[in-house]
XYZ file of C-alpha atoms in Angstrom:
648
model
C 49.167 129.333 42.994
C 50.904 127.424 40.148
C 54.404 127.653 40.022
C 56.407 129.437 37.454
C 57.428 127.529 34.046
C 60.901 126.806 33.762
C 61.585 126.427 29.827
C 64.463 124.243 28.026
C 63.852 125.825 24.429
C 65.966 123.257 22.532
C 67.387 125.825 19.287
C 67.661 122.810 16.142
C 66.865 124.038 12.930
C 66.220 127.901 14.044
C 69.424 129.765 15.025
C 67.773 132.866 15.168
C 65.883 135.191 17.531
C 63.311 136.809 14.697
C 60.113 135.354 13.721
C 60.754 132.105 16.339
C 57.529 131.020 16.586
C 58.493 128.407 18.965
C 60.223 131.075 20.998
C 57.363 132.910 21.546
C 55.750 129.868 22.649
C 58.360 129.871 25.464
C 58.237 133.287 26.475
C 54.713 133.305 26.374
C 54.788 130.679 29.131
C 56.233 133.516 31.597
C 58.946 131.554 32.826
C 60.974 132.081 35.828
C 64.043 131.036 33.729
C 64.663 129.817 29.780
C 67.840 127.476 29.000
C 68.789 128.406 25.209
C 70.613 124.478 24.518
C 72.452 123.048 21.612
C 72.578 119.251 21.683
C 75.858 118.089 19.636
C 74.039 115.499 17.941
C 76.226 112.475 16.755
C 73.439 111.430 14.168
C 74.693 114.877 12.017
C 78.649 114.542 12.833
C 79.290 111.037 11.875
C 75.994 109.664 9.892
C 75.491 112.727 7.835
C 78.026 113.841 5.181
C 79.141 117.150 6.388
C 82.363 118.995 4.776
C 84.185 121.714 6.330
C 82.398 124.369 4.708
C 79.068 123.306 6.430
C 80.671 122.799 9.627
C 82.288 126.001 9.812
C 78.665 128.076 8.460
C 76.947 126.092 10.971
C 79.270 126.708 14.275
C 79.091 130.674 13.148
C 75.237 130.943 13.111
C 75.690 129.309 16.655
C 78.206 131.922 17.622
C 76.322 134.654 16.232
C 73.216 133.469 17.809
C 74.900 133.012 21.249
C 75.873 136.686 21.280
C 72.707 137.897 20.100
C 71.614 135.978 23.746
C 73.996 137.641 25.849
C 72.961 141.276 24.391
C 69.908 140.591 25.412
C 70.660 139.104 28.818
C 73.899 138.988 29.824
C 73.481 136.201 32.158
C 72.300 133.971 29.169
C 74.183 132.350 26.419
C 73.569 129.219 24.262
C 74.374 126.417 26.155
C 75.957 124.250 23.727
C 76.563 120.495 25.273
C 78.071 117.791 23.053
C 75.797 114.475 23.561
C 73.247 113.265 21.976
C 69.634 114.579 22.705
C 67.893 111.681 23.403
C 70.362 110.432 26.394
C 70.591 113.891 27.226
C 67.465 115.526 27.767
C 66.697 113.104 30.107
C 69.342 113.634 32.209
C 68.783 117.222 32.172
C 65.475 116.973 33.489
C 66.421 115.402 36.502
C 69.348 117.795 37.027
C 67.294 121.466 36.416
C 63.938 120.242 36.786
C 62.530 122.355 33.740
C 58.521 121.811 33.457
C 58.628 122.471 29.569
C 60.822 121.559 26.274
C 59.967 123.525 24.018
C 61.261 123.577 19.977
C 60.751 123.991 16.639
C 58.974 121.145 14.802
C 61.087 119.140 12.231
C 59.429 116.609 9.519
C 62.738 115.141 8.373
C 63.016 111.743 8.989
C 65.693 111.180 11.326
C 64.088 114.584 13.000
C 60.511 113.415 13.511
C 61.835 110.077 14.559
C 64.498 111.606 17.518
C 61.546 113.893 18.668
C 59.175 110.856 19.281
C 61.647 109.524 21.418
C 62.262 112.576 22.980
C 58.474 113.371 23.808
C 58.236 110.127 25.327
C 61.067 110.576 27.530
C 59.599 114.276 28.483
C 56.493 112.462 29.174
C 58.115 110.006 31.469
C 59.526 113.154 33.439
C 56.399 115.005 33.477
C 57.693 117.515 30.959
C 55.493 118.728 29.199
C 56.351 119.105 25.576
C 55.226 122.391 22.906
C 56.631 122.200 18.884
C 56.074 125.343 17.286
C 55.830 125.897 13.264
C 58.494 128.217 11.560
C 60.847 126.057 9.351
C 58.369 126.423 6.445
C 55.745 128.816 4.871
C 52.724 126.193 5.919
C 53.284 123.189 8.317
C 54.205 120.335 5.998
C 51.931 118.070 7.577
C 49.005 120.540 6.999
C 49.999 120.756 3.557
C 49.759 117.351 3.220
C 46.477 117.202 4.477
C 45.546 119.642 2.510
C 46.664 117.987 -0.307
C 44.629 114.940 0.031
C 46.872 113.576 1.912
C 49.182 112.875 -1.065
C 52.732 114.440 -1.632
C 52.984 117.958 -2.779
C 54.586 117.135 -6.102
C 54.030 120.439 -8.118
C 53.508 123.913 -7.163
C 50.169 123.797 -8.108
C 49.430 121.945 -6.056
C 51.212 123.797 -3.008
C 49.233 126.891 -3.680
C 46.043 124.795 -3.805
C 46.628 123.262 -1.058
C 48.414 126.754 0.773
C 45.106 128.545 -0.208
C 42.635 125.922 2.131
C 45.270 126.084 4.720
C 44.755 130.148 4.959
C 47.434 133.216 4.176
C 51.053 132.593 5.355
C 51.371 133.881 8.634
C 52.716 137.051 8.861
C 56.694 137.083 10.928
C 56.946 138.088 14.384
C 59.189 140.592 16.149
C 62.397 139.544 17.759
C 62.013 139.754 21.439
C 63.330 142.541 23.678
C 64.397 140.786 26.560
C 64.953 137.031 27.726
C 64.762 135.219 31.438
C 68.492 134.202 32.906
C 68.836 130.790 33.414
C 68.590 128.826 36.181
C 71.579 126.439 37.597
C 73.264 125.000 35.063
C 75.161 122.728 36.995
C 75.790 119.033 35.388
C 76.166 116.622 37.476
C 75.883 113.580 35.879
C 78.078 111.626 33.358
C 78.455 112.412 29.647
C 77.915 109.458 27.575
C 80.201 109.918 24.982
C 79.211 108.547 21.059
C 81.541 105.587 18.975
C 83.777 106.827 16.179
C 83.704 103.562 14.469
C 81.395 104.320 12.109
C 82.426 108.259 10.747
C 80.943 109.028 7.240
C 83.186 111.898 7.482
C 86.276 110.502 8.208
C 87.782 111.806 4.841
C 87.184 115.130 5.433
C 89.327 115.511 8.873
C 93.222 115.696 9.116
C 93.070 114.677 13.116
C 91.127 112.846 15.396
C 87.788 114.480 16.261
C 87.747 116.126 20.069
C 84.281 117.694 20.051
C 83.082 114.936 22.272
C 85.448 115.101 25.046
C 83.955 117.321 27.579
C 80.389 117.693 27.675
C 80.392 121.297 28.281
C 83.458 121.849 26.153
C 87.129 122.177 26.421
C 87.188 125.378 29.043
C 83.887 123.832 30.431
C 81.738 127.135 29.049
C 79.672 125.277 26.862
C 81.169 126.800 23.636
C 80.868 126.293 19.981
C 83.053 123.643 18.771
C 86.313 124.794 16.584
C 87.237 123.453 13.560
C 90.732 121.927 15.085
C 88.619 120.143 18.047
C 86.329 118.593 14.901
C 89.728 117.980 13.451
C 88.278 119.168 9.509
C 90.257 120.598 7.538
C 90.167 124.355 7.233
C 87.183 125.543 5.502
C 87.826 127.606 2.037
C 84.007 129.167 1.662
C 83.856 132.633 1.971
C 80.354 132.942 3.171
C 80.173 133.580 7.051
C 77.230 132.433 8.835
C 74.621 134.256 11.332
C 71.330 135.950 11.842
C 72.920 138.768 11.821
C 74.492 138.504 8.103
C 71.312 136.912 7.109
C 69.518 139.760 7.943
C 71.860 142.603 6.475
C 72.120 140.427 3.383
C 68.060 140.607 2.841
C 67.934 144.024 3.653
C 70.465 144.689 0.743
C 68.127 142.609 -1.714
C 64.809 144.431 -0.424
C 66.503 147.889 -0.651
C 66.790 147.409 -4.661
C 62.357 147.040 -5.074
C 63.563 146.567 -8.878
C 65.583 143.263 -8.426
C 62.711 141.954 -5.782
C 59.598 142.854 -7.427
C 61.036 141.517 -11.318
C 62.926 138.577 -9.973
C 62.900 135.780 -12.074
C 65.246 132.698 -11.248
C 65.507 131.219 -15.021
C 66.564 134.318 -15.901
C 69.311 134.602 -13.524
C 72.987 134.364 -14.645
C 74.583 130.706 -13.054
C 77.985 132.120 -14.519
C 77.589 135.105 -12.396
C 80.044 134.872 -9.381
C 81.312 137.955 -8.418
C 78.618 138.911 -6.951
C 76.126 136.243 -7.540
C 73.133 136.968 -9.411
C 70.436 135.510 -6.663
C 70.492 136.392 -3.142
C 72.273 133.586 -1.761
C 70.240 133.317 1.204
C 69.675 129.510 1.112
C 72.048 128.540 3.525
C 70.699 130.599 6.133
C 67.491 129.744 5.208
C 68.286 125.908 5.575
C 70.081 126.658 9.334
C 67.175 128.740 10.389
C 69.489 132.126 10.668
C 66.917 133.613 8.481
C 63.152 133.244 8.875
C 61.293 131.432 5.714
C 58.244 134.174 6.743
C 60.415 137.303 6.824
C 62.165 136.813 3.333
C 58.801 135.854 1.714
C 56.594 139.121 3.402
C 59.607 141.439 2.774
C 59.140 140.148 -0.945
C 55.990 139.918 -1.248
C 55.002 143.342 0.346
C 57.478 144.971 -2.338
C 55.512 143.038 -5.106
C 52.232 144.534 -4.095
C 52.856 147.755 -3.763
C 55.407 147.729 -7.137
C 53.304 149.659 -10.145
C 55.166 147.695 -13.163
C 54.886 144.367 -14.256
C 55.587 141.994 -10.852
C 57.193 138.529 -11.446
C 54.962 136.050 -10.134
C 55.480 132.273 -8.668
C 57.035 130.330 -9.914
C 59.808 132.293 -10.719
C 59.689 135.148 -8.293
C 61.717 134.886 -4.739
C 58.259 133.684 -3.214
C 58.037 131.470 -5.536
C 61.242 129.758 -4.848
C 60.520 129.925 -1.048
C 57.423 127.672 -2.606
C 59.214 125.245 -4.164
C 60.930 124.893 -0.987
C 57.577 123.723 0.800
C 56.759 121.329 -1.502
C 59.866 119.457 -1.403
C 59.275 119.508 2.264
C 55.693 118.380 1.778
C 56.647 115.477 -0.465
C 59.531 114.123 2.175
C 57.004 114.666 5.212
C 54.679 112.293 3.113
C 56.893 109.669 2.205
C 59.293 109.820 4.825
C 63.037 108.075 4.864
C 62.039 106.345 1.142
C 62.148 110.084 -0.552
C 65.928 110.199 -0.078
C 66.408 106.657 -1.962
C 64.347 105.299 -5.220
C 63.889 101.479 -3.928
C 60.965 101.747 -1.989
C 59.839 104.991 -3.359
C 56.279 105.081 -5.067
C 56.782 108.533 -6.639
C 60.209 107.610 -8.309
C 60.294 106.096 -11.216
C 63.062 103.341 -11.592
C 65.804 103.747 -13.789
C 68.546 101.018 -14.172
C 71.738 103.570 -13.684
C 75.598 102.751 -12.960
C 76.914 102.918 -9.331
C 73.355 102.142 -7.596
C 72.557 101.736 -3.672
C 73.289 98.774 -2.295
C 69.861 98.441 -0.054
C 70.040 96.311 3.355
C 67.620 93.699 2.887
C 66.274 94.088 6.396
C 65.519 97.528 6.505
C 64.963 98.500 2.893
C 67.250 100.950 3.076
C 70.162 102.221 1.683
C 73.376 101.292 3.266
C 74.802 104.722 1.862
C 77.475 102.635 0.045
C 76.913 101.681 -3.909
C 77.175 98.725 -6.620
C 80.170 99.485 -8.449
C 79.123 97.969 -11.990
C 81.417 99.886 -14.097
C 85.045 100.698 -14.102
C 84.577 103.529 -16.488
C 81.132 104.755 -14.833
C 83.000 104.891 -11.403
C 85.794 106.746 -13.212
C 83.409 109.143 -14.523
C 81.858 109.700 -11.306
C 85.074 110.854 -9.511
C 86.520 112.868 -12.849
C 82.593 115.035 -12.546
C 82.792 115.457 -8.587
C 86.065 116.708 -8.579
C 86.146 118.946 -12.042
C 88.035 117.023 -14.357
C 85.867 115.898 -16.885
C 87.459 117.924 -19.591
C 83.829 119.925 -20.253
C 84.961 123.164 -18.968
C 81.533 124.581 -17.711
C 80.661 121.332 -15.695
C 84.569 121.298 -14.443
C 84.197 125.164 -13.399
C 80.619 124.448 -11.843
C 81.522 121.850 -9.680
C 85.150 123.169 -8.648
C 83.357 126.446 -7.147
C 80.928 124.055 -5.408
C 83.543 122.470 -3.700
C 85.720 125.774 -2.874
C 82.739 127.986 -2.105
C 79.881 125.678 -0.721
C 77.309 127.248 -2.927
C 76.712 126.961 -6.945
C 73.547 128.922 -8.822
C 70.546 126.752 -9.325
C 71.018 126.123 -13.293
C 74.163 125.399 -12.468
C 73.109 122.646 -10.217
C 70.691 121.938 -13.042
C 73.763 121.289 -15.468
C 76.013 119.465 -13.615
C 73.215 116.995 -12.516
C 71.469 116.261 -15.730
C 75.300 115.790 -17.065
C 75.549 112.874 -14.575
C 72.710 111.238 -14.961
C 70.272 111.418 -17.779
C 72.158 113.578 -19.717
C 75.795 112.029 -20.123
C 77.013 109.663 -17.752
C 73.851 108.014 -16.610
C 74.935 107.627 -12.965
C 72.458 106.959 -10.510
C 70.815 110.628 -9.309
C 71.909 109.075 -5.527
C 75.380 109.648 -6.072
C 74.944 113.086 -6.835
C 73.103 113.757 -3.976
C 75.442 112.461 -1.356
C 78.054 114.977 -3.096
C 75.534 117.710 -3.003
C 75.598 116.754 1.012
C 78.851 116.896 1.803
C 79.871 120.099 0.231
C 76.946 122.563 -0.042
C 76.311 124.888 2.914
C 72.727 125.030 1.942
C 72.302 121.385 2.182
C 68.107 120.968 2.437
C 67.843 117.271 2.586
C 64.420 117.468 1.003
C 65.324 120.250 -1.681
C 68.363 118.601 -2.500
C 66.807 114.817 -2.946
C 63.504 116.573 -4.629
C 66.018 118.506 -6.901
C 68.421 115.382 -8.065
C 64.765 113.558 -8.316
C 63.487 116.398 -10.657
C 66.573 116.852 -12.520
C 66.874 113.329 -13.221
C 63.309 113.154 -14.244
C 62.422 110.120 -11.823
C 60.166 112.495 -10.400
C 58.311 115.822 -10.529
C 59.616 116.431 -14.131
C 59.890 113.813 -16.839
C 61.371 115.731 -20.335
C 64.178 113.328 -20.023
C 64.813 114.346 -23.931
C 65.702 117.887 -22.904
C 69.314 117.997 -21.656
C 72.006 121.159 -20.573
C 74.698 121.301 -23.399
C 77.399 122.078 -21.672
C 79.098 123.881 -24.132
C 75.953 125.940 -25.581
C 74.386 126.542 -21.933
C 76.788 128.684 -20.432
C 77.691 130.337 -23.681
C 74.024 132.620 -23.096
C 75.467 134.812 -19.989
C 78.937 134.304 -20.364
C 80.509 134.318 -24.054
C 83.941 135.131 -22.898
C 84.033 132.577 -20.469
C 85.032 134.718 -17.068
C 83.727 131.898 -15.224
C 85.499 128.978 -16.524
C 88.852 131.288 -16.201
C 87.926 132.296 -12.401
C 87.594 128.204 -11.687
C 89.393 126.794 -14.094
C 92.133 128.738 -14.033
C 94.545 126.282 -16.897
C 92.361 127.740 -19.080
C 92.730 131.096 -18.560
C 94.579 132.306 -21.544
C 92.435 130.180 -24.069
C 90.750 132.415 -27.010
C 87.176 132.729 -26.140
C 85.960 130.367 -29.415
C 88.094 127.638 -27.447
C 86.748 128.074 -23.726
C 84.110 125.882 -23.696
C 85.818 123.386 -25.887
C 89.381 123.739 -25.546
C 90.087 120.139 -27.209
C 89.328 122.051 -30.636
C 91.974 124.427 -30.180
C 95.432 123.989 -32.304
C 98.691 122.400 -30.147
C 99.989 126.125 -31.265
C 97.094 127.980 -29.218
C 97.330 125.439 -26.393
C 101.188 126.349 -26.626
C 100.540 129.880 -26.451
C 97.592 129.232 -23.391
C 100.396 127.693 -21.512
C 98.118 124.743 -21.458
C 98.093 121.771 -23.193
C 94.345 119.446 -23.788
C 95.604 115.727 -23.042
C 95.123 113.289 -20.790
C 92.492 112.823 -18.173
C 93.001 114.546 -15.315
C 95.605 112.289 -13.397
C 98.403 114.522 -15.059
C 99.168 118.271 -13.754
C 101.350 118.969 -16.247
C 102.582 117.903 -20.150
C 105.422 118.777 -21.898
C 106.212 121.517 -19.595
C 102.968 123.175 -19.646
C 99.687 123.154 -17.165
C 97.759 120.284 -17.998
C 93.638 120.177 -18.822
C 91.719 117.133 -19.659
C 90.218 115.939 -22.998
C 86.543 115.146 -22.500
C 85.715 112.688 -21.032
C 83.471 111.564 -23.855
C 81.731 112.361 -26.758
C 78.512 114.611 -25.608
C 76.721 113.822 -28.116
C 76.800 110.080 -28.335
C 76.617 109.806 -24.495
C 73.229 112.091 -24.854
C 71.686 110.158 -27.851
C 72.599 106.686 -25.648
C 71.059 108.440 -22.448
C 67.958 109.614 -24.356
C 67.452 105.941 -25.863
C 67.966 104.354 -22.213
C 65.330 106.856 -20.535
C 62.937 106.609 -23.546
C 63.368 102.383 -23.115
C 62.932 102.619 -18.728
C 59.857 105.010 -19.493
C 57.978 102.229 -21.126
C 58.935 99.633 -18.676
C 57.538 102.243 -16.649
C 58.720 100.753 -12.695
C 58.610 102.667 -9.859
C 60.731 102.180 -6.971
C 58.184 99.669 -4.963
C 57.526 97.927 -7.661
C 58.138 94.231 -6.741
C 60.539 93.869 -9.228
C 62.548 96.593 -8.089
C 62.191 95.277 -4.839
C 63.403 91.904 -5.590
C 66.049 92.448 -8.376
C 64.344 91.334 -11.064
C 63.913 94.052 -12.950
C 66.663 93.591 -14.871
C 65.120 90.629 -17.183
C 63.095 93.390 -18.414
C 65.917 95.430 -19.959
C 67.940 94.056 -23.016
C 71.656 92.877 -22.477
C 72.642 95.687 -24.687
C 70.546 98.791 -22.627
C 72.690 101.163 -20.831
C 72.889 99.721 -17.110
C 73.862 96.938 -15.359
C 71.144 95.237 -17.300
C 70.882 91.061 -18.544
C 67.135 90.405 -19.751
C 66.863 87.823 -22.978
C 63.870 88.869 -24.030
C 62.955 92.164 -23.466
C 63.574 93.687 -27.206
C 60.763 91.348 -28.368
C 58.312 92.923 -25.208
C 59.338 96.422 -26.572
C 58.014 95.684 -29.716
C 55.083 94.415 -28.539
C 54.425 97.569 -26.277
C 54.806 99.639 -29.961
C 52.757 97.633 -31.683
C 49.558 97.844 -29.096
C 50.194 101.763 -29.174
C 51.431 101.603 -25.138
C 54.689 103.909 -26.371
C 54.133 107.509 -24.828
C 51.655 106.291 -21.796
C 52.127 107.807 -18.874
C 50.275 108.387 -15.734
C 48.538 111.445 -14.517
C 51.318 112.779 -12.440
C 53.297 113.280 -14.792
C 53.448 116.263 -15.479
C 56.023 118.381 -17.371
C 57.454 121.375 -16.083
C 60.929 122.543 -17.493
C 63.105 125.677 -16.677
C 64.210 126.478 -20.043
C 65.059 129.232 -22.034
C 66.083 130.756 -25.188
C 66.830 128.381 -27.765
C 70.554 126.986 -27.398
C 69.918 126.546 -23.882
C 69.332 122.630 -24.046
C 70.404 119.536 -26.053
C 67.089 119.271 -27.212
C 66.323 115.455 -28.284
C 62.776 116.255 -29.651
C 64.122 115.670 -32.744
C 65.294 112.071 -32.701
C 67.352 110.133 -35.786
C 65.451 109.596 -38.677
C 63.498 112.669 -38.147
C 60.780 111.108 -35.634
C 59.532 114.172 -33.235
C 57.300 112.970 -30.567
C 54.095 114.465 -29.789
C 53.126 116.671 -27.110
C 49.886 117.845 -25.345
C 48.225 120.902 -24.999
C 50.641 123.175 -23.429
C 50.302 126.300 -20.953
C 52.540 128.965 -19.570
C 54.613 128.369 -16.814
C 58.260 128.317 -15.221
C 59.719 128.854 -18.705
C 56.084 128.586 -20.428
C 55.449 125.469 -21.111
C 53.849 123.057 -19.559
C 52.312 119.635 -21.275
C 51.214 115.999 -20.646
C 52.151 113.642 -22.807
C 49.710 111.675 -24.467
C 49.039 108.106 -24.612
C 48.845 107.136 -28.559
C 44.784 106.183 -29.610
């Protein structure tokens, strides 16, 4: 008689106990005992930018997850141990003798790249190894194949590809009951990680602990604290868990309205008290709330609603959706999604404060080329909400207090950096995106900056967020841009969105005077506020003209001359960039005279999440009265939809 399985199920990207696929897998095993383990990967503390916010949201869903264990078995717990996996695990076989690892599969790069290891170190034990699927709607790699084999780079192409694939499954039940563990003893020696190399280092006030003790401090294999990490305290006021995850969804599906009419473009991004989407991304991205449960809960209210439904795009399962593809575009390409050098689906565009890109690996060395004082000054006056534009200063000041901004406004304030004022490499935005949103997807938030910056899956570069007419459509008065902005407070509502126009009598009477650029917190007695930071309108018009120049180049990021630095004799001294070709006005030319001005290939395809007019800077219209021409068009996220044309 075979003996009984005895399970390490390895919780990663799934703190949860409903709809675990991968769980199941384990308990269907039978096993005469299941170890629940954390590994306290090093990768994630010091290689990853993580604030406090994260950290904290993160250590609650284990906490939460833990006691959701111990109700169901009080001998059981998650068994948190602070190494990393791959030196680990290994050790742990030889000390409990499991005869499975079991987890949830994991297609980001670093992810797929630890597992390899770690199957072949399972293998080497005679461990046999199960990964189940339950981070996404389909398996990204089956979507993928589905797809050709290609990158999902629309949602078209998702549900094409979703529909060979077969109907999302349908969640799971949590389960009732779950196996102690067996001897936990560990007696061997923790191999603790370097601290010489801490992305993070900025974000603590002390020296991190986590690592001294494998089991932890008291030797109970706890959740970390914020004082062992040594962060600063965190100032979100989300709390983490299953548990709120699931109270939170139940309190969208119990209004049918709101989930059955959902549309996300026509959500409020001023909206902030309470928020007017569900704000279930972050546990969606920790695996506190099943991907499967949210859309079925959804979609089961849509079919059975008798009015008019919202469909995908726009609906909540369409933004679950979007979700896969991003994930089916970075399980394609792999590490060169996060980066544009090296990247065949993004197209190059010669922005300030690029990646500097080891020349051995390709890859980015997550510092950047600092080739302009005032474009590095501009970075740090938009990340920190001083750039004297109230609605981007507001946007990104709640982001860093709260952990969590609406879509459109993570629309706004990342078109303002790049193609749509400061022309800032989409990279940089990113990395800030990283370190301070609890929701941090790494493949939603790259395919996001990517779309947003139109170097991939979106390319109306000539449609940018005013930020002064953009916010102005839910919020006239300005309540958000008093809540996080608060030196503005007392401004009339014709000056809260440009406060610079106001007379020095209304900024006297605001208790706030316009002047300066952010370095000052007060003048002449009163609270301080920046003037802009520049003119919005020139910096569009410049921003237009550089993307509307890099289009006809026309590079993407593994084109040889990206590759080797020579791009830049292709762009004229004078282009916005860190640019020195001789020569390149005169190929321009040439490229308008043989008709080549508005080619583009077939993935290009337009998709923009509009609305009513006002919404966007639109540059259709350029000087002189020029309008480009457009395609045949069809309905979708804000209906419309073209492909631009290559001139006959």
């Amino acid at each position: 008689m075979p003996a009984q399985a005895r399970v390490i199920y390895w919780f990663r990207t799934d703190l949860r106990l409903h709809d675990s696929p991968a769980l199941k897998e384990a308990l269907d095993l039978k096993p005469e005992c299941l170890w629940p383990i954390w590994c306290w990967d090093p990768h994630y503390m010091y290689r990853v930018r993580v604030g406090p916010n994260r950290w904290k949201f993160l250590t609650e869903c284990q906490a939460d997850l833990s006691a959701s264990i111990t109700k169901l078995n009080p001998q059981s717990k998650l068994y948190l141990m602070r190494e990393a996996p791959q030196t680990l695990l290994p050790k742990l076989f030889k000390a409990w003798k499991p005869t499975h690892l079991v987890f949830e599969k994991d297609t980001d790069p670093y992810a797929k790249e630890r597992d390899a290891e770690v199957q072949a170190l399972a293998k080497e034990a005679c461990v046999q190894v199960i990964m189940g699927q339950g981070r996404t709607l389909y398996d990204s790699d089956e979507l993928v194949k589905a797809n050709g084999g290609k990158p999902t780079m629309s949602i078209t192409q998702v549900e094409h590809a979703g529909s060979k694939i077969g109907e999302i499954p349908r969640p799971i039940p949590a389960p009732n009951s779950l196996p102690d563990p067996g001897d936990t003893q560990l007696n061997f020696e923790q191999e603790q990680p370097s601290h010489d190399s801490d992305i993070n280092s900025m974000q603590r006030n002390s020296n991190d602990k986590s690592y001294s003790t494998l089991a932890g401090p008291n030797g109970d294999f706890a959740v970390p604290t914020m004082e062992e990490l040594g962060l600063e305290p965190a100032s979100a006021k989300h709390r983490g868990g299953e548990t709120v995850a699931l109270k939170i969804l139940d309190e969208v599906t119990s209004n049918e309205e709101y989930t059955a009419t959902f549309e996300k473009p026509k959500t409020a991004p001023t909206a902030f008290n309470p928020q007017a989407t569900t704000l279930l991304s972050p546990y969606l991205h920790f695996g506190a709330l099943s991907c499967r449960e949210f859309y079925w809960r959804a979609q089961n209210i849509v079919d059975k609603w008798k009015g008019k439904a919202s469909q995908p795009p726009t609906s909540l399962t369409g933004q679950l959706l979007f979700r896969d593809m991003y994930f089916g575009a970075q399980a394609r390409l792999g590490v060169y999604f996060g980066q544009t050098v090296g990247n065949d689906h993004c197209k190059f565009i010669p922005w300030h404060l690029r990646s500097k890109i080891d020349d051995a690996t390709g890859l980015s060395t997550k510092e950047y080329i600092k080739d302009s004082e005032q474009a590095e000054t501009w970075f740090r006056r938009w990340k920190f909400g001083i750039t004297g534009f109230p609605w981007i200063d507001a946007a990104m000041r709640q982001l860093r207090q709260e952990g969590w901004i609406h879509h459109l406004a993570r629309h706004a304030v990342a078109c303002f950096l790049t193609r749509g004022g400061c022309y800032i490499d989409w990279e940089r935005g990113a990395e800030v995106f990283e370190e301070w949103l609890i929701d941090h997807e790494p493949a939603c938030n790259i395919g996001n900056w990517q779309w947003l910056s139109c170097t991939a899956f979106y390319s109306q570069f000539y449609r940018c967020y005013s930020p002064i007419a953009f916010p102005q459509k839910t919020d006239k008065s300005g309540n958000f841009v008093r809540h996080y902005v608060p030196e503005l407070k007392d401004f009339p509502a014709k000056y809260i969105y440009e406060p610079w126009k106001a007379s020095i009598q209304d900024q006297r009477k605001a208790g706030c005077r316009v002047q300066g650029d952010g370095t000052e917190a007060e003048v002449d007695g009163m609270t301080a506020y920046p003037k802009p930071m520049f003119d919005f309108a020139e910096r569009r018009e410049i921003c237009i003209q550089s993307m509307k120049n890099a289009y006809h180049i026309n590079l993407h990021g593994n084109d040889p001359k990206v590759m080797d630095g020579s791009w830049k004799m292709l762009f004229e001294d004078s282009a916005e960039g860190p640019t020195e070709g001789k020569s390149a006005k005169e190929a321009y030319r040439k490229r308008i005279e043989t008709g080549k001005e508005w080619e583009m290939e077939d993935e290009d395809l337009h998709v923009h999440f509009g609305g009513a007019k006002g919404d966007v800077a639109d540059g259709d219209k350029e000087k002189g009265g020029a309008k480009r021409k457009r395609g045949e068009s069809k309905g979708t996220m804000d209906r419309f939809v073209s492909r631009m044309k290559a001139k006959k």
